[in-house]
């Protein structure tokens, strides 16, 4: 099978790594890719948001499967011309990707499918926003209605800050032409879980749950980021969680989207809060999450290409049950100095080979890198995702941090507490 992956972050590196290990894959391509992806796939300098260019590349390569990684090309509709041309594509249509692209659309689908989520108001004026904030009380949750790479949400006890973010979300700018509205919702307490499911629009196959760390600094301090690390499995999660979420969230959502005439095929990501009043959806994403993908795929034993192709072709129901590594995986993101506000780039990265182990238990996935004159340079806020597997979380953690310790990147930052509490609790129980 000739496979083309669209994107150039650590999620796509993880996808490419797993695809390259699938014996069914005879050729692997990625656009635009990065310096790490170039080691396992042929990379092509094609604009991932340009549907016509992606289609032309897929045709030129005679791709038999195209996997669209990030949300931006999905929301921009890059999957649509591919599907129209009869090329199997893993990733939803532009219409179905609105599940991630518009919080208001997602809330509407959840209401239609009776999926438990935070109560919310869609506001278009400062007066409405103020009323909504007062209706729920502190802590306040204020969300940009459009795509914001995980950074459009402010959770704060400060009413003035909440109002200021609401005003910013409602301002229409050149970068945010879809602005004009803001979602204000009730605060959800309790731990968060990311649960991914592969779906062909009818059948839904949940993957293993993971947890990510959104805040920049240890102890969940600092600003929200795209994600600073992740681990899987979750030894503390209640038994039956995956089945419950399949029955109450994932299957009803997929059924509702099909009923509306916007069938969703690809990866449905449920961001959940396990609150004192039950499981609630915080958000949906229309693609693999980054960095959770790094740990989920590190544990998946079922060959990836066949799984994604079955989703693209509508034949998931015929697939064997998924197979998983019984152990654990941890990934630690190495970010550039200044991330998330003003990351610096163009610095030389050293120690990449030393960080990895020959048996693959530690592997370095590139998030934002590029190659120049034989050197690997930083080229993004999140630069690397050092991923390790082990018999349990403690061992996977230890290995991941041993890998991180080998990396040399001036001014870089990483959290030191990824999976720490879960590993300690698991060891104590
Ligand atoms: P989102 O982009 O919707 O995933 O939000 C980013 C992060 O903000 C989530 O992972 C949560 O940590 C936090 N968040 C979002 N919505 C809520 C909510 N209703 N209650 C509490 N925290 C939230």
Coordinates of C-alpha atoms and ligand atoms in Angstrom, one line a residue:
X1 CA 0.0 0.0 0.0
X2 CA 1.3 3.5 -0.9
X3 CA 0.4 5.9 1.9
X4 CA 0.6 9.7 2.0
X5 CA 0.4 11.5 5.3
X6 CA -0.5 15.2 5.5
X7 CA 1.1 17.3 8.2
X8 CA 4.4 18.0 9.8
X9 CA 4.3 17.6 13.6
X10 CA 5.0 15.0 16.2
X11 CA 1.6 13.4 15.7
X12 CA 2.4 12.9 12.0
X13 CA 5.9 11.6 12.9
X14 CA 4.2 9.1 15.2
X15 CA 1.7 8.1 12.5
X16 CA 4.5 7.8 10.0
X17 CA 6.6 5.7 12.4
X18 CA 3.8 3.3 13.0
X19 CA 2.9 3.1 9.3
X20 CA 6.5 2.4 8.4
X21 CA 6.4 -0.6 10.7
X22 CA 3.3 -2.0 9.0
X23 CA 4.4 -4.7 6.5
X24 CA 1.5 -3.8 4.2
X25 CA 3.0 -0.3 3.6
X26 CA 5.3 -0.4 0.6
X27 CA 5.8 3.3 0.1
X28 CA 5.4 6.1 2.7
X29 CA 5.2 9.8 1.8
X30 CA 4.5 12.9 3.9
X31 CA 3.7 16.5 3.1
X32 CA 5.2 18.7 4.3
X33 CA 6.8 16.5 7.0
X34 CA 9.8 17.6 9.1
X35 CA 13.4 16.5 9.7
X36 CA 12.4 13.4 11.8
X37 CA 9.7 12.3 9.4
X38 CA 12.2 12.5 6.5
X39 CA 14.0 9.5 8.2
X40 CA 11.0 7.2 7.7
X41 CA 9.1 8.8 4.7
X42 CA 9.8 10.7 1.5
X43 CA 8.8 14.3 2.3
X44 CA 7.2 16.7 -0.2
X45 CA 7.1 20.5 0.1
X46 CA 3.4 20.8 -0.5
X47 CA 1.1 23.3 1.3
X48 CA -1.1 21.1 3.5
X49 CA -4.0 23.6 3.3
X50 CA -4.1 23.5 -0.5
X51 CA -6.6 20.8 -1.5
X52 CA -5.7 20.9 -5.2
X53 CA -2.0 20.6 -4.5
X54 CA -2.6 17.7 -2.1
X55 CA -4.8 16.0 -4.6
X56 CA -2.2 16.5 -7.4
X57 CA 0.5 14.9 -5.1
X58 CA -1.7 12.0 -4.2
X59 CA -2.4 11.3 -7.9
X60 CA 1.3 11.7 -8.8
X61 CA 2.2 9.2 -6.1
X62 CA -0.7 6.9 -6.9
X63 CA -1.5 7.0 -3.2
X64 CA -3.8 4.2 -2.0
X65 CA -4.5 5.9 1.3
X66 CA -4.2 9.5 2.4
X67 CA -4.1 10.2 6.1
X68 CA -4.8 13.9 7.1
X69 CA -3.2 14.6 10.5
X70 CA -3.9 18.2 11.6
X71 CA -7.2 20.0 12.1
X72 CA -6.4 23.0 9.9
X73 CA -6.4 21.0 6.6
X74 CA -9.5 19.1 7.6
X75 CA -11.4 22.2 8.5
X76 CA -10.2 23.7 5.2
X77 CA -11.7 20.7 3.4
X78 CA -8.5 19.0 2.1
X79 CA -10.1 15.6 2.5
X80 CA -13.0 16.5 0.2
X81 CA -11.4 16.6 -3.3
X82 CA -9.5 13.4 -2.5
X83 CA -12.7 11.6 -1.6
X84 CA -14.4 13.0 -4.7
X85 CA -11.5 11.6 -6.8
X86 CA -12.1 8.2 -5.3
X87 CA -8.9 8.1 -3.2
X88 CA -9.4 6.5 0.2
X89 CA -8.8 9.2 2.8
X90 CA -8.6 9.0 6.5
X91 CA -10.1 12.2 7.9
X92 CA -13.5 13.8 7.9
X93 CA -15.1 16.2 5.3
X94 CA -15.0 19.9 5.9
X95 CA -18.6 19.8 7.0
X96 CA -18.0 17.0 9.6
X97 CA -14.8 18.6 10.8
X98 CA -16.9 21.5 12.0
X99 CA -17.3 19.3 15.1
X100 CA -13.8 20.6 15.9
X101 CA -13.9 23.8 13.9
X102 CA -16.9 25.3 15.6
X103 CA -17.6 24.9 19.3
X104 CA -21.2 26.1 18.5
X105 CA -21.7 23.3 15.9
X106 CA -20.3 20.7 18.4
X107 CA -22.7 21.9 21.1
X108 CA -25.6 21.6 18.7
X109 CA -24.6 18.0 17.7
X110 CA -24.2 17.1 21.3
X111 CA -27.7 18.5 22.1
X112 CA -29.1 16.5 19.2
X113 CA -27.4 13.3 20.4
X114 CA -28.1 13.8 24.1
X115 CA -24.4 13.7 24.8
X116 CA -23.5 14.9 28.3
X117 CA -21.5 18.2 28.2
X118 CA -21.1 21.5 30.0
X119 CA -24.1 23.8 29.8
X120 CA -23.2 26.8 27.6
X121 CA -24.2 30.0 26.0
X122 CA -23.2 31.3 22.6
X123 CA -22.8 35.1 23.0
X124 CA -22.3 37.8 20.4
X125 CA -22.3 41.0 22.6
X126 CA -20.4 42.1 25.7
X127 CA -23.7 42.3 27.6
X128 CA -24.7 38.7 26.7
X129 CA -21.2 37.5 27.7
X130 CA -21.5 39.3 31.1
X131 CA -24.9 37.8 31.7
X132 CA -23.6 34.3 30.9
X133 CA -20.6 34.6 33.2
X134 CA -22.8 35.7 36.0
X135 CA -25.3 32.9 35.4
X136 CA -22.6 30.2 35.9
X137 CA -20.4 32.1 38.4
X138 CA -16.6 31.5 38.9
X139 CA -14.5 29.8 37.8
X140 CA -15.3 31.2 34.4
X141 CA -14.8 29.2 31.1
X142 CA -14.5 31.4 28.0
X143 CA -13.9 29.7 24.6
X144 CA -13.1 31.0 21.2
X145 CA -15.7 29.6 18.8
X146 CA -13.2 28.8 16.1
X147 CA -9.9 26.8 15.8
X148 CA -7.3 28.0 18.2
X149 CA -4.8 25.1 18.5
X150 CA -5.8 24.5 22.1
X151 CA -5.0 28.0 23.1
X152 CA -8.4 29.8 22.7
X153 CA -9.8 28.7 26.0
X154 CA -9.4 30.8 29.2
X155 CA -10.4 29.3 32.6
X156 CA -10.2 31.9 35.3
X157 CA -11.6 33.1 38.6
X158 CA -11.1 36.7 37.5
X159 CA -14.3 38.1 36.0
X160 CA -12.4 41.1 34.3
X161 CA -10.0 38.6 32.6
X162 CA -13.0 36.5 31.5
X163 CA -14.7 39.5 30.0
X164 CA -11.5 40.6 28.3
X165 CA -11.1 37.2 26.6
X166 CA -14.7 37.2 25.6
X167 CA -14.3 40.6 24.0
X168 CA -11.2 39.4 22.1
X169 CA -13.0 36.3 20.8
X170 CA -15.9 38.4 19.5
X171 CA -13.5 40.7 17.6
X172 CA -13.3 39.8 13.9
X173 CA -9.8 40.1 12.5
X174 CA -8.0 39.1 9.3
X175 CA -6.6 36.0 11.0
X176 CA -10.0 35.1 12.5
X177 CA -12.6 36.1 9.9
X178 CA -15.0 33.7 11.6
X179 CA -14.9 35.6 14.9
X180 CA -17.9 37.4 16.2
X181 CA -19.0 34.9 18.8
X182 CA -17.8 33.4 22.0
X183 CA -18.9 30.3 24.0
X184 CA -19.2 30.7 27.7
X185 CA -19.8 27.5 29.7
X186 CA -20.1 26.0 33.1
X187 CA -16.9 24.9 34.8
X188 CA -16.3 21.1 34.8
X189 CA -14.4 19.8 37.8
X190 CA -12.5 16.4 37.9
X191 CA -9.7 14.8 36.0
X192 CA -9.5 14.9 32.2
X193 CA -9.3 11.9 29.8
X194 CA -8.6 11.9 26.1
X195 CA -10.4 9.0 24.3
X196 CA -9.8 8.5 20.6
X197 CA -12.0 6.4 18.4
X198 CA -11.5 5.3 14.8
X199 CA -14.8 5.5 12.9
X200 CA -16.0 4.9 9.3
X201 CA -19.2 6.9 9.9
X202 CA -21.1 3.9 11.3
X203 CA -18.8 1.6 13.3
X204 CA -16.9 3.1 16.2
X205 CA -13.7 1.5 17.5
X206 CA -12.4 3.2 20.7
X207 CA -8.6 3.3 21.3
X208 CA -6.9 3.2 24.7
X209 CA -7.5 6.3 26.9
X210 CA -4.7 8.7 27.5
X211 CA -4.1 11.9 29.5
X212 CA -2.3 15.0 28.3
X213 CA -0.9 18.0 30.2
X214 CA -2.1 21.3 28.7
X215 CA -0.4 23.8 31.0
X216 CA 3.1 24.9 30.2
X217 CA 4.7 24.5 33.7
X218 CA 5.0 21.8 36.4
X219 CA 2.0 21.5 38.7
X220 CA -0.4 22.6 36.0
X221 CA 0.8 26.2 36.3
X222 CA 1.3 28.7 33.4
X223 CA -0.6 29.2 30.2
X224 CA -2.5 26.6 28.2
X225 CA -0.4 25.1 25.4
X226 CA -0.9 22.6 22.6
X227 CA 0.2 19.9 25.1
X228 CA 3.4 19.3 27.0
X229 CA 3.3 15.5 27.5
X230 CA 1.0 12.5 27.8
X231 CA 0.7 9.0 29.1
X232 CA -1.3 5.8 28.6
X233 CA -2.9 3.7 30.1
X234 CA -4.7 5.5 33.0
X235 CA -4.4 3.1 35.9
X236 CA -6.7 5.3 38.0
X237 CA -9.6 5.4 35.5
X238 CA -12.8 3.8 36.5
X239 CA -13.4 0.3 35.2
X240 CA -15.8 0.3 32.2
X241 CA -15.0 3.9 31.3
X242 CA -14.3 3.2 27.6
X243 CA -17.5 1.2 27.2
X244 CA -19.5 3.9 28.9
X245 CA -18.0 6.7 26.7
X246 CA -18.6 4.5 23.6
X247 CA -22.3 4.1 24.5
X248 CA -23.1 7.6 25.8
X249 CA -20.7 9.8 23.7
X250 CA -18.9 8.3 20.7
X251 CA -21.6 6.1 19.1
X252 CA -24.4 8.7 19.6
X253 CA -22.3 11.5 18.1
X254 CA -21.3 9.4 15.1
X255 CA -25.0 8.4 14.6
X256 CA -26.2 12.0 14.9
X257 CA -23.7 13.2 12.4
X258 CA -24.7 10.5 9.9
X259 CA -28.4 11.4 10.6
X260 CA -27.7 15.0 9.7
X261 CA -26.2 14.1 6.4
X262 CA -22.6 14.9 7.5
X263 CA -21.2 11.4 8.2
X264 CA -17.9 11.6 10.1
X265 CA -15.1 9.2 9.2
X266 CA -11.7 9.4 10.6
X267 CA -10.6 10.0 14.1
X268 CA -13.1 11.2 16.7
X269 CA -11.4 12.6 19.8
X270 CA -13.4 13.1 22.9
X271 CA -11.9 15.3 25.5
X272 CA -13.7 14.3 28.7
X273 CA -14.0 15.5 32.3
X274 CA -14.8 12.9 34.9
X275 CA -16.8 15.2 37.1
X276 CA -18.5 14.6 40.4
X277 CA -21.8 14.5 38.5
X278 CA -20.6 12.0 35.8
X279 CA -18.6 12.0 32.6
X280 CA -18.9 15.1 30.5
X281 CA -17.5 16.1 27.1
X282 CA -15.2 19.1 27.2
X283 CA -14.6 19.2 23.5
X284 CA -14.4 17.1 20.4
X285 CA -11.6 17.1 18.0
X286 CA -11.7 15.7 14.4
X287 CA -8.2 14.2 14.4
X288 CA -5.6 12.4 16.4
X289 CA -4.5 14.5 19.4
X290 CA -1.0 15.7 19.8
X291 CA 0.7 14.5 22.1
X292 CA -1.7 11.7 23.1
X293 CA -1.2 10.0 19.7
X294 CA 2.5 9.5 20.5
X295 CA 1.6 7.3 23.5
X296 CA -1.5 5.6 22.1
X297 CA 0.3 4.5 18.9
X298 CA 3.3 3.4 20.9
X299 CA 1.0 0.8 22.5
X300 CA -1.0 -0.2 19.5
X301 CA 0.0 -3.6 18.1
X302 CA -2.6 -3.9 15.3
X303 CA -0.9 -2.7 12.0
X304 CA -2.0 0.9 11.5
X305 CA -2.4 1.1 7.7
X306 CA -5.0 -1.6 7.6
X307 CA -7.0 0.0 10.4
X308 CA -7.0 3.5 8.8
X309 CA -7.8 2.1 5.4
X310 CA -10.8 0.2 6.8
X311 CA -12.1 3.4 8.3
X312 CA -11.6 5.2 4.9
X313 CA -13.4 2.3 3.1
X314 CA -16.2 1.8 5.5
X315 CA -15.2 -1.7 6.5
X316 CA -14.4 -1.3 10.2
X317 CA -17.1 -3.8 11.2
X318 CA -15.2 -6.6 9.6
X319 CA -11.9 -5.9 11.5
X320 CA -10.5 -8.1 14.2
X321 CA -10.5 -6.6 17.7
X322 CA -7.6 -4.2 18.2
X323 CA -4.4 -5.6 19.9
X324 CA -2.5 -3.6 22.6
X325 CA 0.8 -3.7 24.4
X326 CA -0.1 -4.4 28.0
X327 CA 2.7 -2.0 29.2
X328 CA 2.7 1.8 29.4
X329 CA 3.9 4.7 27.3
X330 CA 4.9 8.3 28.3
X331 CA 5.8 11.2 26.1
X332 CA 7.6 14.4 27.2
X333 CA 7.5 17.4 24.9
X334 CA 10.6 19.5 24.6
X335 CA 9.5 23.0 23.7
X336 CA 11.4 26.1 22.5
X337 CA 12.4 28.9 24.8
X338 CA 9.4 31.4 25.0
X339 CA 6.7 28.8 24.1
X340 CA 3.8 29.3 23.9
X341 CA 3.8 33.1 23.7
X342 CA 6.9 33.8 21.5
X343 CA 8.9 30.6 20.7
X344 CA 12.3 31.2 19.3
X345 CA 13.4 29.0 16.5
X346 CA 16.5 28.2 14.3
X347 CA 18.6 26.7 17.1
X348 CA 20.7 23.6 16.6
X349 CA 19.4 20.4 18.3
X350 CA 22.0 17.8 19.4
X351 CA 21.8 14.5 21.2
X352 CA 18.9 13.1 19.1
X353 CA 20.6 9.8 18.4
X354 CA 21.9 9.4 22.0
X355 CA 18.4 9.9 23.3
X356 CA 17.0 6.9 21.5
X357 CA 17.5 3.3 22.3
X358 CA 18.3 0.6 19.7
X359 CA 15.3 -1.5 20.8
X360 CA 12.9 1.4 20.2
X361 CA 11.8 1.7 23.8
X362 CA 12.8 5.3 23.6
X363 CA 12.2 7.1 20.4
X364 CA 12.3 10.8 19.6
X365 CA 9.5 12.2 17.5
X366 CA 10.0 15.5 15.8
X367 CA 7.3 18.2 16.3
X368 CA 8.9 21.4 14.9
X369 CA 12.2 20.7 13.2
X370 CA 13.9 21.3 9.9
X371 CA 17.1 20.1 8.4
X372 CA 19.8 22.5 7.1
X373 CA 23.3 21.6 6.0
X374 CA 23.1 18.3 7.8
X375 CA 22.0 19.9 11.1
X376 CA 18.6 19.6 12.7
X377 CA 17.2 23.0 13.7
X378 CA 14.3 23.9 15.9
X379 CA 11.4 25.2 13.8
X380 CA 8.3 25.5 16.0
X381 CA 7.1 26.0 19.6
X382 CA 6.9 22.3 20.4
X383 CA 10.2 20.9 19.0
X384 CA 10.4 17.3 20.0
X385 CA 8.2 14.6 21.7
X386 CA 10.4 12.1 23.5
X387 CA 8.4 8.9 23.8
X388 CA 9.2 5.8 25.8
X389 CA 7.5 2.5 26.6
X390 CA 7.9 0.3 29.6
X391 CA 6.4 -2.4 31.7
X392 CA 4.5 0.3 33.7
X393 CA 4.3 4.1 33.9
X394 CA 7.2 4.4 36.3
X395 CA 9.5 2.6 33.9
X396 CA 8.2 4.4 30.8
X397 CA 8.6 7.7 32.6
X398 CA 12.1 7.0 33.7
X399 CA 13.1 6.1 30.1
X400 CA 11.4 9.1 28.6
X401 CA 13.2 11.5 30.9
X402 CA 16.6 9.7 30.4
X403 CA 16.0 10.5 26.7
X404 CA 15.1 14.1 27.4
X405 CA 18.3 14.5 29.4
X406 CA 20.4 13.7 26.3
X407 CA 18.8 16.4 24.2
X408 CA 20.7 19.7 23.7
X409 CA 18.7 22.7 22.6
X410 CA 19.5 26.1 23.9
X411 CA 16.8 27.6 26.1
X412 CA 14.5 24.6 25.7
X413 CA 11.9 23.8 28.3
X414 CA 10.0 20.7 29.4
X415 CA 7.8 19.7 32.3
X416 CA 9.3 17.4 34.8
X417 CA 6.1 16.0 36.2
X418 CA 4.5 14.2 33.2
X419 CA 2.7 11.0 34.5
X420 CA 4.3 11.5 37.9
X421 CA 1.2 11.3 40.0
X422 CA -0.3 8.5 38.1
X423 CA 2.9 6.5 38.3
X424 CA 3.2 7.1 42.1
X425 CA -0.5 6.2 42.7
X426 CA -0.1 3.0 40.6
X427 CA 3.0 2.0 42.6
X428 CA 1.2 2.7 45.9
X429 CA -1.9 0.6 45.1
Ligands
LIG1 P1 -10.5 22.8 24.9 O1 -9.8 23.6 23.8 O2 -12.0 23.0 24.8 O3 -10.0 21.4 25.0 O4 -10.1 23.4 26.3 C1 -8.7 23.4 26.7 C2 -8.6 23.1 28.1 O5 -9.4 24.1 28.9 C3 -9.2 21.8 28.5 O6 -8.4 20.7 28.3 C4 -9.6 22.0 30.0 O7 -8.4 21.9 30.8 C5 -10.0 23.5 30.0 N1 -11.4 23.5 29.9 C6 -12.2 23.7 28.8 N2 -13.5 23.7 29.1 C7 -13.6 23.5 30.4 C8 -14.7 23.5 31.3 N3 -16.0 23.6 30.9 N4 -14.5 23.3 32.6 C9 -13.2 23.2 33.0 N5 -12.1 23.3 32.3 C10 -12.3 23.4 30.9

